[in-house]
Short mmCIF file of N, CA, C and O in Angstrom, two decimals:
data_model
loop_
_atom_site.label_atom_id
_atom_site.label_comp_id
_atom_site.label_asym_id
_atom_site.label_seq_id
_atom_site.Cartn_x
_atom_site.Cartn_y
_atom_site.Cartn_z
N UNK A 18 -10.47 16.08 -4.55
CA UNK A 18 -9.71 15.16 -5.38
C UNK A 18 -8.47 14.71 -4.62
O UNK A 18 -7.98 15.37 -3.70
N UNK A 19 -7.95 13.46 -5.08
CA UNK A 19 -6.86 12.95 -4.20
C UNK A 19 -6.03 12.44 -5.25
O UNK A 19 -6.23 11.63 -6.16
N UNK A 20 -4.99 13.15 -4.88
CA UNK A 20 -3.55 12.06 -5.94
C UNK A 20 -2.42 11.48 -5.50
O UNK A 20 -1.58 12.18 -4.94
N UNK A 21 -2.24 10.35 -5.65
CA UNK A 21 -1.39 9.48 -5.06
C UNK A 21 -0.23 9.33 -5.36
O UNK A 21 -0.07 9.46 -6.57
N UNK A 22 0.84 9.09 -4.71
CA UNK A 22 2.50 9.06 -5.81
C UNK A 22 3.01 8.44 -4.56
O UNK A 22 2.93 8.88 -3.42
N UNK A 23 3.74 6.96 -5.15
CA UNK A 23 4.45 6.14 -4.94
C UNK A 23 6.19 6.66 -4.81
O UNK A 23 6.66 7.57 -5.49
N UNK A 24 6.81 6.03 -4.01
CA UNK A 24 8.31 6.45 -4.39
C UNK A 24 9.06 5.00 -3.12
O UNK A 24 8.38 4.36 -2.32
N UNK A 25 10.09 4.91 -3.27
CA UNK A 25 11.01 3.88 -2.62
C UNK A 25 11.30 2.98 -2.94
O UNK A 25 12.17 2.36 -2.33
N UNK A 26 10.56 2.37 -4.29
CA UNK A 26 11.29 0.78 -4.85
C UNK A 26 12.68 0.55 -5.36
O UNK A 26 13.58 1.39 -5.39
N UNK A 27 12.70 -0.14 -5.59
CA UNK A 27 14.37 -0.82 -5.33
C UNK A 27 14.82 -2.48 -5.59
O UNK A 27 14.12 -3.46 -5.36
N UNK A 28 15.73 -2.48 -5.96
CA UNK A 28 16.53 -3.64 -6.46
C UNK A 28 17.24 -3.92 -4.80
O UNK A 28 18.08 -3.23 -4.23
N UNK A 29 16.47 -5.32 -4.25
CA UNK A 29 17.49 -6.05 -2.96
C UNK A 29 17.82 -7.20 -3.19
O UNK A 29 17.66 -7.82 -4.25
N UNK A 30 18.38 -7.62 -2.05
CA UNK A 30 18.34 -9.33 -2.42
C UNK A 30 18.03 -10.07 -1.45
O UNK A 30 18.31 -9.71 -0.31
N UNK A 31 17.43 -11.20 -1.69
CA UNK A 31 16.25 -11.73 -0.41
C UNK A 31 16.79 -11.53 0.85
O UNK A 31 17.99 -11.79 0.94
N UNK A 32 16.15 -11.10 1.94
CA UNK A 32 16.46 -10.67 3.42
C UNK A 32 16.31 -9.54 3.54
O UNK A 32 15.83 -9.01 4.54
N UNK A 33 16.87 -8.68 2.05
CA UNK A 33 16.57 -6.75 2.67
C UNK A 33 15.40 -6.52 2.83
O UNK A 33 14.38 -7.21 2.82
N UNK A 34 15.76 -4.87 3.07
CA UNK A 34 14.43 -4.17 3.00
C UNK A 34 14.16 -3.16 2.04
O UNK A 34 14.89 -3.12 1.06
N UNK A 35 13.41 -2.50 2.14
CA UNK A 35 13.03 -0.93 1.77
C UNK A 35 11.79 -0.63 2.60
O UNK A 35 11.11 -1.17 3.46
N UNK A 36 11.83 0.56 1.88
CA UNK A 36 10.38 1.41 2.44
C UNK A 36 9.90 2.44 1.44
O UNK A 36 10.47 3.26 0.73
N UNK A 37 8.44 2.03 1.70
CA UNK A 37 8.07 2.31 -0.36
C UNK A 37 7.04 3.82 1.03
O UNK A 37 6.62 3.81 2.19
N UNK A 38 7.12 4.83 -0.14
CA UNK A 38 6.00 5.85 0.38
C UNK A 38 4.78 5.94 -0.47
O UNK A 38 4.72 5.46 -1.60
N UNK A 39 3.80 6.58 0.15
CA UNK A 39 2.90 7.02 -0.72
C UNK A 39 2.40 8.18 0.12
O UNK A 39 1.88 8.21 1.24
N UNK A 40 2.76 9.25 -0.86
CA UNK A 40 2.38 11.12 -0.64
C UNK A 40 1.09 10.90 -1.21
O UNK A 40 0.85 10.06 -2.08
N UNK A 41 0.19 11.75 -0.63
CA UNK A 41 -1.41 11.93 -1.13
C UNK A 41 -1.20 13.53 -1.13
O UNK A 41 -0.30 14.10 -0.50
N UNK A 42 -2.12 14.15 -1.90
CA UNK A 42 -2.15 15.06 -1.82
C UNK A 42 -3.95 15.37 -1.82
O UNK A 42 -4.82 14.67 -2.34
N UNK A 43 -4.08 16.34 -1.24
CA UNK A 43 -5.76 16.28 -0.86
C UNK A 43 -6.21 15.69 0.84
O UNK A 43 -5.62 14.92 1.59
N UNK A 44 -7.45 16.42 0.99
CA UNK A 44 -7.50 16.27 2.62
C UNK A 44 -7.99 14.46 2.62
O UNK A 44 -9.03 13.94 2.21
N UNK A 45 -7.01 13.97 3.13
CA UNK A 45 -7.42 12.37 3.35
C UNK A 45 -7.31 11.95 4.88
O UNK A 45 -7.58 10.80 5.22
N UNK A 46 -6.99 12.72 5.60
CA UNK A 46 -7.10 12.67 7.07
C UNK A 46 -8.55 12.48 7.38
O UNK A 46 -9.40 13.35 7.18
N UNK A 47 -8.90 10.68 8.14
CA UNK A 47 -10.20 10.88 8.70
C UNK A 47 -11.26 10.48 7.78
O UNK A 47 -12.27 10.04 8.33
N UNK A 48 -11.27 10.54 6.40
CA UNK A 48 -11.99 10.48 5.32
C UNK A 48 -11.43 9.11 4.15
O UNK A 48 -12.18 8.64 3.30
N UNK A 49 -9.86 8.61 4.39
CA UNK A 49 -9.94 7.71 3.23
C UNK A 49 -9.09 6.33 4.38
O UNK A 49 -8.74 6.47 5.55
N UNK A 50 -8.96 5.10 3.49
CA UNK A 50 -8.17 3.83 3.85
C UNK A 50 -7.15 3.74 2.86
O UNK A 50 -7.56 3.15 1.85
N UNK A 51 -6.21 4.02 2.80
CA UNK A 51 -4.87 3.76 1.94
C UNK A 51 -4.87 2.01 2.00
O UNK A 51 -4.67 1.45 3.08
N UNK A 52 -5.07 1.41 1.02
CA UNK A 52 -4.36 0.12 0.81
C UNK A 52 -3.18 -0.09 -0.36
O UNK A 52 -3.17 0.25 -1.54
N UNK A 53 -2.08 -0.89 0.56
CA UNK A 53 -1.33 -0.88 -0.41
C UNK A 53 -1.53 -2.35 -1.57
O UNK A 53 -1.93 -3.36 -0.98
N UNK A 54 -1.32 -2.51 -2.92
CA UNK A 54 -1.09 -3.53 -3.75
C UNK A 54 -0.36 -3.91 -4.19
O UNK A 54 0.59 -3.13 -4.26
N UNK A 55 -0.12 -5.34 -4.84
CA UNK A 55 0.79 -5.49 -5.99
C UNK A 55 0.69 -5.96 -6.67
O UNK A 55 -0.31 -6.64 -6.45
N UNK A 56 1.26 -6.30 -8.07
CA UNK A 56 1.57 -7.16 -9.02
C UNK A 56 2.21 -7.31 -9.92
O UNK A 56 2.37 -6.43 -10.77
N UNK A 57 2.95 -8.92 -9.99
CA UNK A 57 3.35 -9.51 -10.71
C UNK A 57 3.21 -9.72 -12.15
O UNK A 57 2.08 -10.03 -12.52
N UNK A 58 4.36 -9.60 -13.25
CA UNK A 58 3.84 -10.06 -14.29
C UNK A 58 3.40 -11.79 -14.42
O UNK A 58 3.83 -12.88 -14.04
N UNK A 59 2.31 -11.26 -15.18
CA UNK A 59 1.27 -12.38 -15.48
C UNK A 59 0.56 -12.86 -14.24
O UNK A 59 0.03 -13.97 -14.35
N UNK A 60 0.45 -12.21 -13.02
CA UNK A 60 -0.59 -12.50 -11.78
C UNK A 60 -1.48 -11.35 -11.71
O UNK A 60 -1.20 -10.23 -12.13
N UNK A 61 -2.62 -11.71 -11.14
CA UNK A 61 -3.59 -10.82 -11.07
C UNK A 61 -3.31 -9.94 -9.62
O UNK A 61 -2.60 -10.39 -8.73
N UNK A 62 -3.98 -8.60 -9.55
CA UNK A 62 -3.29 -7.66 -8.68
C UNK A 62 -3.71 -8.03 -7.04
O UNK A 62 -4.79 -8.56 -6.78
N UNK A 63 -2.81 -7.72 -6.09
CA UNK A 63 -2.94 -8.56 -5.07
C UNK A 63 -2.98 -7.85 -3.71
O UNK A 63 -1.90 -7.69 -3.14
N UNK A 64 -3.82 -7.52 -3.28
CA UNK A 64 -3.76 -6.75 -1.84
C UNK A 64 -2.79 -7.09 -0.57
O UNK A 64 -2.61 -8.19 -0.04
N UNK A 65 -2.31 -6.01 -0.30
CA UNK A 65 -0.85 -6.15 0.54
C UNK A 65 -1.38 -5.84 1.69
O UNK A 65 -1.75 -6.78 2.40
N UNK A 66 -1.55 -4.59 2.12
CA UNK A 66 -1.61 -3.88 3.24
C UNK A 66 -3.12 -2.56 3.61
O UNK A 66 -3.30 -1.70 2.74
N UNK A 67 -3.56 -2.55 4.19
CA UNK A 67 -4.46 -1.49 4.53
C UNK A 67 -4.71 -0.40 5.67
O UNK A 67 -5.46 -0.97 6.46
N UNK A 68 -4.46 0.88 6.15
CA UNK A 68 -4.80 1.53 6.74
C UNK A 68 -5.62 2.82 7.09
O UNK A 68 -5.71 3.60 6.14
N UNK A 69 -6.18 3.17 8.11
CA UNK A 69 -7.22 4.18 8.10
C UNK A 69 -6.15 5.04 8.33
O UNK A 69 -5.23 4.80 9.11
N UNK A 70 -6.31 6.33 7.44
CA UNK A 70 -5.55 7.34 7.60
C UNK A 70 -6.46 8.48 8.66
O UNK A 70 -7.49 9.10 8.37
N UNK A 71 -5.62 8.51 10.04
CA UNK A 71 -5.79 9.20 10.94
C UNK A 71 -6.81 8.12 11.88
O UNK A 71 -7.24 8.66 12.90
N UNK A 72 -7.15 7.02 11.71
CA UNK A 72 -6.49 6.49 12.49
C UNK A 72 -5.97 5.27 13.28
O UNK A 72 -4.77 5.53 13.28
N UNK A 73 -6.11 4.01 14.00
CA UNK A 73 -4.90 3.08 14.08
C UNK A 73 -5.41 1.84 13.60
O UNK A 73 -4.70 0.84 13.73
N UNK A 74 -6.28 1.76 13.20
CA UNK A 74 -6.72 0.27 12.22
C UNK A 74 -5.38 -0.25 11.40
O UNK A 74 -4.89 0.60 10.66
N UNK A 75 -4.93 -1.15 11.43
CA UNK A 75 -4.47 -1.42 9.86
C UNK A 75 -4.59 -3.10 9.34
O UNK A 75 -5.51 -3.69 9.92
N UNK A 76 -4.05 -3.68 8.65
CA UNK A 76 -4.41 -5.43 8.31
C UNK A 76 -3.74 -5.58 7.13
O UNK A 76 -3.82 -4.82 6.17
N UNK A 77 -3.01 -6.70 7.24
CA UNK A 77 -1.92 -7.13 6.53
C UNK A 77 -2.53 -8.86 5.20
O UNK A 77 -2.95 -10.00 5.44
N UNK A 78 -2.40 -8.52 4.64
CA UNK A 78 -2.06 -10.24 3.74
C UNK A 78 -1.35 -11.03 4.47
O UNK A 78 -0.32 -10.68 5.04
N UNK A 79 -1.96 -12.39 4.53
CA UNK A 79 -1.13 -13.48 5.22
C UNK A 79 0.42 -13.17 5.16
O UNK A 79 1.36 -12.81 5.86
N UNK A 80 0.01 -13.62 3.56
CA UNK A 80 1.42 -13.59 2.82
C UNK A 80 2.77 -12.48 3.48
O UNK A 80 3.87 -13.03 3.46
N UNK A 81 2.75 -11.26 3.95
CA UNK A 81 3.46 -10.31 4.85
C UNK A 81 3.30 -10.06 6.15
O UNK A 81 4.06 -9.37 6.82
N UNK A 82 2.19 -10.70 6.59
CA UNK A 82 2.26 -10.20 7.86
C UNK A 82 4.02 -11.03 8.90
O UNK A 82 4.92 -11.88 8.85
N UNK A 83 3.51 -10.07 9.59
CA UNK A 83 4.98 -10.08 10.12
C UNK A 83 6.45 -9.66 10.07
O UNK A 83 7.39 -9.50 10.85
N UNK A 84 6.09 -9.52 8.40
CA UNK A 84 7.74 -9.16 7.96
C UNK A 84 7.03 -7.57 7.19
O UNK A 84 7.90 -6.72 7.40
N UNK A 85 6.00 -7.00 6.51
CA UNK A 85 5.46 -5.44 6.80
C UNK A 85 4.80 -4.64 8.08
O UNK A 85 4.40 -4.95 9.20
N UNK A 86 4.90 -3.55 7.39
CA UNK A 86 4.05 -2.75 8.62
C UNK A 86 3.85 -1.57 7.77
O UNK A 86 4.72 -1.20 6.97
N UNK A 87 2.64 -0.92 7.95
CA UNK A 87 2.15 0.19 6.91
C UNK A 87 1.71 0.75 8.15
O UNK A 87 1.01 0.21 9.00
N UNK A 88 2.32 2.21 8.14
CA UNK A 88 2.37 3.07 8.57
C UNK A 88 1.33 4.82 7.98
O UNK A 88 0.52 5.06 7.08
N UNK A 89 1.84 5.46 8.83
CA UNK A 89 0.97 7.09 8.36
C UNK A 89 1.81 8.27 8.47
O UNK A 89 2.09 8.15 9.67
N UNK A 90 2.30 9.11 8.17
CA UNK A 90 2.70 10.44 9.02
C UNK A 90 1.68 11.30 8.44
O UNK A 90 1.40 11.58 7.27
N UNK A 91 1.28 11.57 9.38
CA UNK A 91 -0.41 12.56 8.99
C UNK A 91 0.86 14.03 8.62
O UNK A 91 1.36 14.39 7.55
N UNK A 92 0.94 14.33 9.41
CA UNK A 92 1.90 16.01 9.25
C UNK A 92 2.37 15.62 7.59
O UNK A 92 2.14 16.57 6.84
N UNK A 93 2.73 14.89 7.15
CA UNK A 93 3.42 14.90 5.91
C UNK A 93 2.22 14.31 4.74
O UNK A 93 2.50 14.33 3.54
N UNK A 94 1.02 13.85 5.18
CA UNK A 94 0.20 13.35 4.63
C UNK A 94 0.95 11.96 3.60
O UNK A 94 0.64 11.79 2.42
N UNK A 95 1.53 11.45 4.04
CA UNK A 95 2.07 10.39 3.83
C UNK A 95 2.19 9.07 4.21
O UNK A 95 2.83 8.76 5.21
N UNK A 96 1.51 8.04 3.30
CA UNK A 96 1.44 6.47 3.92
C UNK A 96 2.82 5.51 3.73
O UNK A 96 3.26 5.47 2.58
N UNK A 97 3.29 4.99 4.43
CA UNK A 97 4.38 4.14 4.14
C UNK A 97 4.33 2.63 4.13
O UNK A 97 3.46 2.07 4.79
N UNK A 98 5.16 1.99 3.48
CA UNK A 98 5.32 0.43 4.12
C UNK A 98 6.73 0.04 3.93
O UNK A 98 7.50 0.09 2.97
N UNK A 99 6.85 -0.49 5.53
CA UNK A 99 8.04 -1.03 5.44
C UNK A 99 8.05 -2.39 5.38
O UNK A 99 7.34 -3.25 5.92
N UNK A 100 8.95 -2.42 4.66
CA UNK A 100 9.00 -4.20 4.33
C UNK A 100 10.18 -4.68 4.02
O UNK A 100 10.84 -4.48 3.00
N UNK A 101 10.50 -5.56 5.29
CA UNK A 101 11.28 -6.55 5.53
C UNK A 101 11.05 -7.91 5.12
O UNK A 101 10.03 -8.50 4.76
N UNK A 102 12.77 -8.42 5.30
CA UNK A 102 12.62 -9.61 4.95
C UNK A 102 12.54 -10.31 3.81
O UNK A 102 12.80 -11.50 3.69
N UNK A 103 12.16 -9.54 2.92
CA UNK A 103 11.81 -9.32 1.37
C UNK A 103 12.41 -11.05 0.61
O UNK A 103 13.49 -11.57 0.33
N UNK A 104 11.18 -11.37 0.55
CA UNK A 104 11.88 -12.39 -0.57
C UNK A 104 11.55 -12.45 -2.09
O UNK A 104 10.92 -11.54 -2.62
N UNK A 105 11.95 -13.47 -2.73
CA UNK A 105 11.77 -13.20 -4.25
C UNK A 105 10.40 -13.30 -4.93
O UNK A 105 10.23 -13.13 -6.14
N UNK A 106 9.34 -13.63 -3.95
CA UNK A 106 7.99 -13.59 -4.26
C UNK A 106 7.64 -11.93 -3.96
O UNK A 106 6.65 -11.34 -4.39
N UNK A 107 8.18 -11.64 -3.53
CA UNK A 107 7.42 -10.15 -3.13
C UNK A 107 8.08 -9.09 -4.31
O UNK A 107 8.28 -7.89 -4.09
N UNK A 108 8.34 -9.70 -5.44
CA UNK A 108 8.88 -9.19 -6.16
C UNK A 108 7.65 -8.54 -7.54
O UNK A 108 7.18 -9.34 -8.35
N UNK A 109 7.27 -7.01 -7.59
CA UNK A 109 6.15 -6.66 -7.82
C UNK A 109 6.01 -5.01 -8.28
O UNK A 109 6.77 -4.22 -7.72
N UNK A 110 5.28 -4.63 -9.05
CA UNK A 110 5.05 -3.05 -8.64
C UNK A 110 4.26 -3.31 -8.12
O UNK A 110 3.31 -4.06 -8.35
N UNK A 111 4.71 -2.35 -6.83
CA UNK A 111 3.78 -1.96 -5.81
C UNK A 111 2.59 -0.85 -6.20
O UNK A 111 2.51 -0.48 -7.37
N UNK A 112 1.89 -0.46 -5.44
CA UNK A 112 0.87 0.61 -5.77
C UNK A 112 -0.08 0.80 -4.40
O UNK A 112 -0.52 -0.03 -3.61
N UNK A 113 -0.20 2.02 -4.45
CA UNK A 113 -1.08 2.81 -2.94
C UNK A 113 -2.48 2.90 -3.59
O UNK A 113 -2.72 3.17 -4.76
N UNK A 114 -3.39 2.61 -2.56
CA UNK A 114 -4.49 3.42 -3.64
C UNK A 114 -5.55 3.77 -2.18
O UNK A 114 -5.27 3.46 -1.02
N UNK A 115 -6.90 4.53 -2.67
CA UNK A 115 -7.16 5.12 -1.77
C UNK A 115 -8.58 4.76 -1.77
O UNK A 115 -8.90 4.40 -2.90
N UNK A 116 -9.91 4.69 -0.62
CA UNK A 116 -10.80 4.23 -0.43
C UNK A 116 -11.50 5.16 0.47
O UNK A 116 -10.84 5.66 1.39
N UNK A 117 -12.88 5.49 0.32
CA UNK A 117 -13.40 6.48 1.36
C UNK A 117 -13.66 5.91 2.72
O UNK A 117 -13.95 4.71 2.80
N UNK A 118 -13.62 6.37 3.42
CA UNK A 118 -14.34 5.45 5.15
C UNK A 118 -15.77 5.46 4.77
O UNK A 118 -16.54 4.58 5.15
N UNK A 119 -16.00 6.12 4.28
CA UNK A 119 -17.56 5.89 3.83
C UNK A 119 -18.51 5.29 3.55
O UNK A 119 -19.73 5.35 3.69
N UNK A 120 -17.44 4.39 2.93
CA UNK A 120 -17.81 2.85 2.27
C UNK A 120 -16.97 1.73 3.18
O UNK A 120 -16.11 1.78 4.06
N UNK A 121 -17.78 0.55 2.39
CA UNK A 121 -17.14 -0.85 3.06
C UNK A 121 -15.51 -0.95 3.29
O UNK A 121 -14.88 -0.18 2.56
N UNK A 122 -15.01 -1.46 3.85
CA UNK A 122 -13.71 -1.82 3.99
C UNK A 122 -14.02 -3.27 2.79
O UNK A 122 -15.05 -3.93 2.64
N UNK A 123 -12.51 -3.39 2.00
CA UNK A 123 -12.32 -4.11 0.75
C UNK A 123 -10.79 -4.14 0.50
O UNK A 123 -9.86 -3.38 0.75
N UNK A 124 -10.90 -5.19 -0.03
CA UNK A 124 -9.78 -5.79 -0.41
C UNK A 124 -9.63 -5.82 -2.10
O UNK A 124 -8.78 -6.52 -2.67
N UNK A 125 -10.22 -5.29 -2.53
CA UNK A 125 -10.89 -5.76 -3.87
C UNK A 125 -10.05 -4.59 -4.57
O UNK A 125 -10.24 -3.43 -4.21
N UNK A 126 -9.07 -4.93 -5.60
CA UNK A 126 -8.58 -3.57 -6.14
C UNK A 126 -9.62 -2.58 -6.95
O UNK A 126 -9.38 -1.42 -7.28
N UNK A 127 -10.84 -3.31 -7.19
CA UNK A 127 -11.50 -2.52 -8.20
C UNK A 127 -12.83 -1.65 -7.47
O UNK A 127 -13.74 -1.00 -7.98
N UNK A 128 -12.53 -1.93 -6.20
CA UNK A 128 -12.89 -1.10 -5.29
C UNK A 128 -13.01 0.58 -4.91
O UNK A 128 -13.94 1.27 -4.50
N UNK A 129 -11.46 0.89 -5.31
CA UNK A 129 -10.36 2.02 -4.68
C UNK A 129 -10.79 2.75 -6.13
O UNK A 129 -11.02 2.25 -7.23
N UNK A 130 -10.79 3.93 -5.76
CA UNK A 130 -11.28 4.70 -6.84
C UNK A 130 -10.00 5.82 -6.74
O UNK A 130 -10.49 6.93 -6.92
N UNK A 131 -8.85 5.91 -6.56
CA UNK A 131 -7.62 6.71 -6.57
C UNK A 131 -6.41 5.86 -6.36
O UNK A 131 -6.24 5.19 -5.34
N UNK A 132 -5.33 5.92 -7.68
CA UNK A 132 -4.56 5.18 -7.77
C UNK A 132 -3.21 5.72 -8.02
O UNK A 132 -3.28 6.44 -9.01
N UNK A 133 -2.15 5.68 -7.61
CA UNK A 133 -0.75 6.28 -7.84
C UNK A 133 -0.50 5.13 -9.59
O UNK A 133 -1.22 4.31 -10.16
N UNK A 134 0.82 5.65 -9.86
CA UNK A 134 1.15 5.20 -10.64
C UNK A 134 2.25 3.88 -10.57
O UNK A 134 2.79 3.36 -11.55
N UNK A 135 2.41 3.47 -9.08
CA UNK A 135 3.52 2.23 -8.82
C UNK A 135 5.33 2.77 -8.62
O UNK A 135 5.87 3.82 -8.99
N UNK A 136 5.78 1.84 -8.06
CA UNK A 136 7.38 1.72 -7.91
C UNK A 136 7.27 0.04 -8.09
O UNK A 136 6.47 -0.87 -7.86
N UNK A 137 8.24 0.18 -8.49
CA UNK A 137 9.00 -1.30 -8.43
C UNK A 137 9.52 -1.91 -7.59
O UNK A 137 10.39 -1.24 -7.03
N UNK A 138 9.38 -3.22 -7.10
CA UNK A 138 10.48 -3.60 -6.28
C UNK A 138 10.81 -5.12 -6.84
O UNK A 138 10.05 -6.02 -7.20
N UNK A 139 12.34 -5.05 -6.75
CA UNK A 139 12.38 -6.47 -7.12
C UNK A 139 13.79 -7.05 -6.07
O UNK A 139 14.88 -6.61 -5.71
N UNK A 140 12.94 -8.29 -5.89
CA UNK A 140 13.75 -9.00 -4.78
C UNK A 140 15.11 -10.23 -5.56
O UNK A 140 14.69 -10.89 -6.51
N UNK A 141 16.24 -10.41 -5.26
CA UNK A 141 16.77 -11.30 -6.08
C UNK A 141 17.20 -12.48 -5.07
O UNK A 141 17.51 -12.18 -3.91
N UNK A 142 17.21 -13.41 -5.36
CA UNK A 142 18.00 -14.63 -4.61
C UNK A 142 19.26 -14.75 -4.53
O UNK A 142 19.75 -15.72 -3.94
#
């Protein structure tokens, strides 16, 4: 079993940053793809970021590339994303969720069969 928990959202204002985590708990080294999501009220949920945990694959949404980067610390079993630049569209609960290597690579939230419960982030102008 795998459980996910979000932490780092935050109130910025367009240009900052943060850095949102996601702790897994359960052996996911080698075995899952952390993608991160989001969404907006009243938008449907929106794929951000994706990586193979353990090891260096990862792929970004148009929409961030450049200004994220989703990261790993295996020792801490922990996925991160940092995200810069932040503007008022990226304004969202975020959410980690988790995918076996087993299966297809997807973008599809209804895909991911392990889900944290979100952080917030909201960007202001």
């Amino acid at each position: 079993q795998v459980q996910l928990v979000e932490s780092g959202g935050g109130s910025v204002q367009a240009g900052g940053s943060l850095r949102l985590s996601c702790a897994a708990s359960g052996d996911i080294y080698g075995r899952y793809r952390i993608s991160w999501f989001r969404q907006a009220p009243g938008k449907e949920r929106e794929w951000v970021a994706l990586i193979y945990v353990g090891g260096i694959s990862t792929a970004y949404a148009d929409s961030v590339k450049g200004r994220f980067t989703i990261s790993q610390d295996n020792a801490k079993n922990t996925v991160y994303l940092q995200m810069n630049s932040l503007k008022p569209e990226d304004t969202a609960m975020y959410y980690c969720a988790a995918r076996s290597t087993y299966t297809t690579v997807s973008r599809d939230p209804k895909d991911y069969t392990y889900w944290g419960q979100g952080t917030q982030v909201t960007v202001s102008s």
